[in-house]
């Protein structure tokens, strides 16, 4: 399916904005295709713009990654604990995604499911916002996340396979449920996004080609545009996410989700 230059830009912006704001990228992409009349892009296009968001995370944390690489070169040892945390935190969503792949694909075709998750998760975020405002500084655990912490956060992330939930939002909520600060929760959510999104993208591409899918040369330009737009938009979104959370908490996203959910109901 051919996409115009403007449609590729719009889908790239939606992916970049919604992947790291807790408002669900998958849900918004589906809504854009359904409600704005944008033709459904190929699985290849959707996967590539997700890779744009992944690259934005790597670029944003490039200084930390460079320090880690230099440390590895210096000590000649791998950061085993960090690798363990990435595996433990990603395992739940990988297992859930594999087991319920067909159900997730079905859910993506049902707008009522997106409405339910949009409003339901808004309620969860509202409760979290209320609890956090009652939390004192002494109740915040600033120690490094343990393997148990990361596993539980990973369980939260597993629910993001449901369209409309928001991977970043539910994973940040998982960190906060363990008593972590917003900074730790956001950092953990963004770092876990790399292996989780990479696995999802790889799995989707594998299925695409195994099912006989072919890359359409006519989509090369629009795919490149979507990737670049998603990268730069995601980079900007990542940079403002923590300041927004620190100042306003979840409430702006709660309000947005409620308005969005009601709007979808009216359009159904």
Tab-separated table of C-alpha atoms in Angstrom:
chain	number	residue	atom	x	y	z
A	1	UNK	CA	0.000	0.000	0.000
A	2	UNK	CA	1.448	3.325	-1.081
A	3	UNK	CA	1.775	6.148	1.427
A	4	UNK	CA	2.049	9.798	0.520
A	5	UNK	CA	4.855	11.994	1.838
A	6	UNK	CA	2.442	13.685	4.256
A	7	UNK	CA	1.025	10.386	5.525
A	8	UNK	CA	4.520	9.030	6.184
A	9	UNK	CA	5.370	12.177	8.161
A	10	UNK	CA	2.136	11.967	10.171
A	11	UNK	CA	2.651	8.308	11.086
A	12	UNK	CA	6.282	9.022	12.008
A	13	UNK	CA	5.213	11.885	14.282
A	14	UNK	CA	2.550	9.709	15.923
A	15	UNK	CA	5.065	6.921	16.563
A	16	UNK	CA	7.684	9.311	17.947
A	17	UNK	CA	5.261	11.169	20.226
A	18	UNK	CA	3.238	8.265	21.529
A	19	UNK	CA	5.968	5.653	22.018
A	20	UNK	CA	7.390	7.439	25.062
A	21	UNK	CA	4.463	9.506	26.288
A	22	UNK	CA	2.125	7.137	28.200
A	23	UNK	CA	-0.674	7.311	25.632
A	24	UNK	CA	-0.038	4.181	23.483
A	25	UNK	CA	1.689	4.293	20.106
A	26	UNK	CA	-0.043	1.216	18.681
A	27	UNK	CA	-3.464	2.554	19.575
A	28	UNK	CA	-2.787	5.925	17.963
A	29	UNK	CA	-1.364	4.395	14.778
A	30	UNK	CA	-4.456	2.205	14.435
A	31	UNK	CA	-6.732	5.181	15.076
A	32	UNK	CA	-4.880	7.314	12.528
A	33	UNK	CA	-5.349	4.618	9.918
A	34	UNK	CA	-9.018	4.061	10.807
A	35	UNK	CA	-10.303	7.548	11.588
A	36	UNK	CA	-8.178	9.739	9.313
A	37	UNK	CA	-8.533	7.485	6.308
A	38	UNK	CA	-4.811	6.788	6.049
A	39	UNK	CA	-4.279	3.538	4.156
A	40	UNK	CA	-2.905	0.781	6.364
A	41	UNK	CA	0.861	0.771	5.817
A	42	UNK	CA	2.803	-2.427	5.377
A	43	UNK	CA	4.139	-4.312	8.374
A	44	UNK	CA	7.601	-3.412	7.101
A	45	UNK	CA	6.845	0.323	7.333
A	46	UNK	CA	5.405	0.035	10.851
A	47	UNK	CA	8.400	-1.974	12.019
A	48	UNK	CA	10.937	0.445	10.539
A	49	UNK	CA	9.390	3.510	12.201
A	50	UNK	CA	9.521	1.604	15.507
A	51	UNK	CA	13.231	1.109	14.868
A	52	UNK	CA	13.465	4.892	14.516
A	53	UNK	CA	12.151	5.209	18.071
A	54	UNK	CA	14.631	2.566	19.288
A	55	UNK	CA	17.517	4.468	17.698
A	56	UNK	CA	16.319	7.618	19.485
A	57	UNK	CA	16.728	5.863	22.858
A	58	UNK	CA	20.238	4.729	21.970
A	59	UNK	CA	21.163	8.249	20.865
A	60	UNK	CA	19.667	9.848	23.983
A	61	UNK	CA	21.672	7.536	26.247
A	62	UNK	CA	24.767	7.584	24.036
A	63	UNK	CA	26.966	9.125	26.770
A	64	UNK	CA	26.117	6.351	29.225
A	65	UNK	CA	26.578	3.732	26.528
A	66	UNK	CA	29.989	5.197	25.631
A	67	UNK	CA	31.071	5.075	29.295
A	68	UNK	CA	29.933	1.450	29.527
A	69	UNK	CA	31.805	0.530	26.340
A	70	UNK	CA	34.997	2.200	27.595
A	71	UNK	CA	34.650	0.355	30.898
A	72	UNK	CA	34.302	-2.939	29.053
A	73	UNK	CA	37.387	-2.161	26.972
A	74	UNK	CA	39.310	-1.187	30.091
A	75	UNK	CA	38.363	-4.126	32.309
A	76	UNK	CA	37.902	-6.703	29.547
A	77	UNK	CA	34.755	-7.882	31.338
A	78	UNK	CA	31.105	-7.684	30.395
A	79	UNK	CA	28.579	-5.847	32.637
A	80	UNK	CA	26.987	-9.132	33.699
A	81	UNK	CA	24.513	-7.617	36.175
A	82	UNK	CA	23.236	-5.121	33.600
A	83	UNK	CA	22.827	-7.881	31.018
A	84	UNK	CA	20.993	-10.016	33.579
A	85	UNK	CA	18.615	-7.145	34.309
A	86	UNK	CA	17.866	-6.617	30.628
A	87	UNK	CA	17.128	-10.328	30.162
A	88	UNK	CA	15.015	-10.648	33.319
A	89	UNK	CA	13.091	-7.453	32.536
A	90	UNK	CA	12.409	-8.440	28.928
A	91	UNK	CA	11.518	-12.100	29.495
A	92	UNK	CA	7.874	-11.525	30.587
A	93	UNK	CA	6.904	-9.411	27.569
A	94	UNK	CA	8.745	-11.796	25.224
A	95	UNK	CA	6.848	-14.806	26.615
A	96	UNK	CA	3.482	-13.020	26.672
A	97	UNK	CA	4.021	-11.627	23.181
A	98	UNK	CA	4.869	-15.053	21.765
A	99	UNK	CA	2.012	-16.902	23.502
A	100	UNK	CA	-0.695	-14.337	22.762
A	101	UNK	CA	0.480	-13.019	19.386
A	102	UNK	CA	-2.693	-14.014	17.537
A	103	UNK	CA	-4.926	-12.545	20.251
A	104	UNK	CA	-3.002	-9.271	20.119
A	105	UNK	CA	-3.443	-9.126	16.346
A	106	UNK	CA	-7.180	-9.632	16.832
A	107	UNK	CA	-7.305	-6.956	19.538
A	108	UNK	CA	-5.702	-4.475	17.151
A	109	UNK	CA	-8.760	-4.770	14.903
A	110	UNK	CA	-11.227	-4.010	17.702
A	111	UNK	CA	-11.691	-0.323	18.505
A	112	UNK	CA	-13.743	-1.143	21.606
A	113	UNK	CA	-10.687	-2.837	23.120
A	114	UNK	CA	-8.611	0.285	22.482
A	115	UNK	CA	-11.344	2.392	24.112
A	116	UNK	CA	-11.473	0.077	27.137
A	117	UNK	CA	-7.709	0.071	27.642
A	118	UNK	CA	-7.421	3.808	27.002
A	119	UNK	CA	-9.946	4.617	29.734
A	120	UNK	CA	-8.976	1.754	32.054
A	121	UNK	CA	-5.292	2.663	32.079
A	122	UNK	CA	-6.269	6.323	32.574
A	123	UNK	CA	-7.896	5.167	35.812
A	124	UNK	CA	-4.722	3.346	36.856
A	125	UNK	CA	-2.617	6.429	36.133
A	126	UNK	CA	-5.038	8.607	38.117
A	127	UNK	CA	-4.718	6.304	41.144
A	128	UNK	CA	-0.932	6.276	40.747
A	129	UNK	CA	-0.851	10.072	40.546
A	130	UNK	CA	-2.914	10.351	43.745
A	131	UNK	CA	-0.679	7.882	45.625
A	132	UNK	CA	2.515	9.569	44.433
A	133	UNK	CA	1.380	12.966	45.693
A	134	UNK	CA	0.958	11.419	49.150
A	135	UNK	CA	4.399	9.846	49.003
A	136	UNK	CA	7.202	11.391	51.062
A	137	UNK	CA	10.847	11.551	50.038
A	138	UNK	CA	11.698	8.969	52.711
A	139	UNK	CA	9.439	6.450	50.966
A	140	UNK	CA	11.377	6.687	47.698
A	141	UNK	CA	13.940	3.924	47.172
A	142	UNK	CA	16.919	5.433	45.346
A	143	UNK	CA	19.002	2.264	45.500
A	144	UNK	CA	19.911	0.484	42.278
A	145	UNK	CA	17.125	-1.665	40.896
A	146	UNK	CA	17.497	-5.324	41.842
A	147	UNK	CA	16.701	-8.340	39.677
A	148	UNK	CA	13.422	-8.747	41.588
A	149	UNK	CA	12.560	-5.094	40.890
A	150	UNK	CA	13.323	-5.472	37.200
A	151	UNK	CA	11.345	-8.704	36.901
A	152	UNK	CA	8.246	-7.114	38.445
A	153	UNK	CA	8.687	-4.042	36.224
A	154	UNK	CA	8.969	-6.479	33.305
A	155	UNK	CA	5.646	-8.061	34.315
A	156	UNK	CA	4.058	-4.624	34.089
A	157	UNK	CA	5.658	-4.153	30.666
A	158	UNK	CA	4.134	-7.454	29.502
A	159	UNK	CA	0.656	-5.910	29.665
A	160	UNK	CA	1.732	-3.377	27.045
A	161	UNK	CA	1.136	-5.971	24.322
A	162	UNK	CA	-2.558	-5.055	24.665
A	163	UNK	CA	-3.338	-2.202	22.215
A	164	UNK	CA	-4.024	1.071	23.997
A	165	UNK	CA	-2.123	0.303	27.205
A	166	UNK	CA	1.184	2.166	26.526
A	167	UNK	CA	4.441	0.327	27.048
A	168	UNK	CA	6.277	3.324	28.499
A	169	UNK	CA	3.441	4.319	30.829
A	170	UNK	CA	2.757	0.896	32.308
A	171	UNK	CA	6.499	0.190	32.692
A	172	UNK	CA	7.072	3.512	34.477
A	173	UNK	CA	4.138	2.586	36.710
A	174	UNK	CA	5.893	-0.705	37.448
A	175	UNK	CA	8.996	1.141	38.615
A	176	UNK	CA	6.959	3.489	40.796
A	177	UNK	CA	5.150	0.495	42.327
A	178	UNK	CA	8.555	-0.685	43.567
A	179	UNK	CA	9.112	2.641	45.315
A	180	UNK	CA	11.552	3.972	42.727
A	181	UNK	CA	11.848	7.646	41.848
A	182	UNK	CA	10.466	9.044	38.598
A	183	UNK	CA	14.003	9.291	37.206
A	184	UNK	CA	14.791	5.649	37.962
A	185	UNK	CA	11.401	4.510	36.700
A	186	UNK	CA	11.685	6.471	33.453
A	187	UNK	CA	15.296	5.368	32.859
A	188	UNK	CA	14.402	1.724	33.492
A	189	UNK	CA	11.356	1.932	31.221
A	190	UNK	CA	13.363	3.469	28.389
A	191	UNK	CA	16.267	1.028	28.720
A	192	UNK	CA	13.911	-1.977	28.776
A	193	UNK	CA	12.276	-0.559	25.656
A	194	UNK	CA	15.357	-1.336	23.553
A	195	UNK	CA	15.365	-5.150	23.904
A	196	UNK	CA	11.549	-5.363	24.089
A	197	UNK	CA	10.915	-3.283	20.969
A	198	UNK	CA	13.839	-4.880	19.108
A	199	UNK	CA	12.496	-8.376	19.788
A	200	UNK	CA	9.002	-7.330	18.719
A	201	UNK	CA	10.300	-5.718	15.532
A	202	UNK	CA	12.474	-8.726	14.719
A	203	UNK	CA	9.622	-11.164	15.330
A	204	UNK	CA	7.215	-9.182	13.156
A	205	UNK	CA	9.742	-8.899	10.324
A	206	UNK	CA	10.498	-12.626	10.522
A	207	UNK	CA	6.804	-13.467	10.252
A	208	UNK	CA	6.428	-10.943	7.440
A	209	UNK	CA	9.067	-12.599	5.274
A	210	UNK	CA	8.116	-16.176	6.283
A	211	UNK	CA	4.558	-15.429	5.163
A	212	UNK	CA	5.880	-14.475	1.740
A	213	UNK	CA	5.923	-10.725	2.262
A	214	UNK	CA	8.134	-8.699	-0.044
A	215	UNK	CA	9.637	-5.262	0.345
A	216	UNK	CA	7.921	-2.797	-1.951
A	217	UNK	CA	10.461	-0.554	-3.659
A	218	UNK	CA	7.811	2.125	-3.961
A	219	UNK	CA	7.720	2.349	-0.161
A	220	UNK	CA	11.450	3.023	0.181
A	221	UNK	CA	11.134	6.815	0.262
A	222	UNK	CA	8.103	6.950	2.569
A	223	UNK	CA	9.694	4.370	4.891
A	224	UNK	CA	12.903	6.411	5.121
A	225	UNK	CA	10.869	9.561	5.828
A	226	UNK	CA	8.831	7.775	8.502
A	227	UNK	CA	11.997	6.445	10.153
A	228	UNK	CA	13.684	9.868	10.311
A	229	UNK	CA	10.560	11.659	11.535
A	230	UNK	CA	9.969	8.986	14.202
A	231	UNK	CA	13.619	9.247	15.301
A	232	UNK	CA	13.676	13.017	15.762
A	233	UNK	CA	10.182	13.205	17.248
A	234	UNK	CA	10.961	10.396	19.700
A	235	UNK	CA	14.232	12.083	20.657
A	236	UNK	CA	12.381	15.293	21.506
A	237	UNK	CA	9.715	13.359	23.411
A	238	UNK	CA	12.252	11.446	25.511
A	239	UNK	CA	14.003	14.676	26.502
A	240	UNK	CA	10.815	16.237	27.916
A	241	UNK	CA	9.169	13.156	29.448
A	242	UNK	CA	10.980	13.255	32.807
A	243	UNK	CA	10.511	17.028	33.355
A	244	UNK	CA	6.788	16.659	32.602
A	245	UNK	CA	6.444	13.752	35.026
A	246	UNK	CA	8.352	15.594	37.741
A	247	UNK	CA	6.216	18.720	37.436
A	248	UNK	CA	2.770	17.346	36.629
A	249	UNK	CA	2.846	13.604	37.318
A	250	UNK	CA	0.461	11.426	35.322
A	251	UNK	CA	-2.432	13.904	35.339
A	252	UNK	CA	-1.910	15.492	31.856
A	253	UNK	CA	-1.909	12.021	30.334
A	254	UNK	CA	-4.945	10.952	32.372
A	255	UNK	CA	-6.907	13.916	31.010
A	256	UNK	CA	-5.721	13.230	27.454
A	257	UNK	CA	-6.671	9.546	27.677
A	258	UNK	CA	-10.160	10.331	28.966
A	259	UNK	CA	-10.756	12.874	26.177
A	260	UNK	CA	-9.382	10.430	23.598
A	261	UNK	CA	-11.496	7.541	24.895
A	262	UNK	CA	-14.690	9.612	24.876
A	263	UNK	CA	-13.836	10.932	21.418
A	264	UNK	CA	-13.434	7.416	20.031
A	265	UNK	CA	-16.769	6.374	21.568
A	266	UNK	CA	-18.490	9.302	19.854
A	267	UNK	CA	-16.908	8.367	16.536
A	268	UNK	CA	-17.812	4.677	16.719
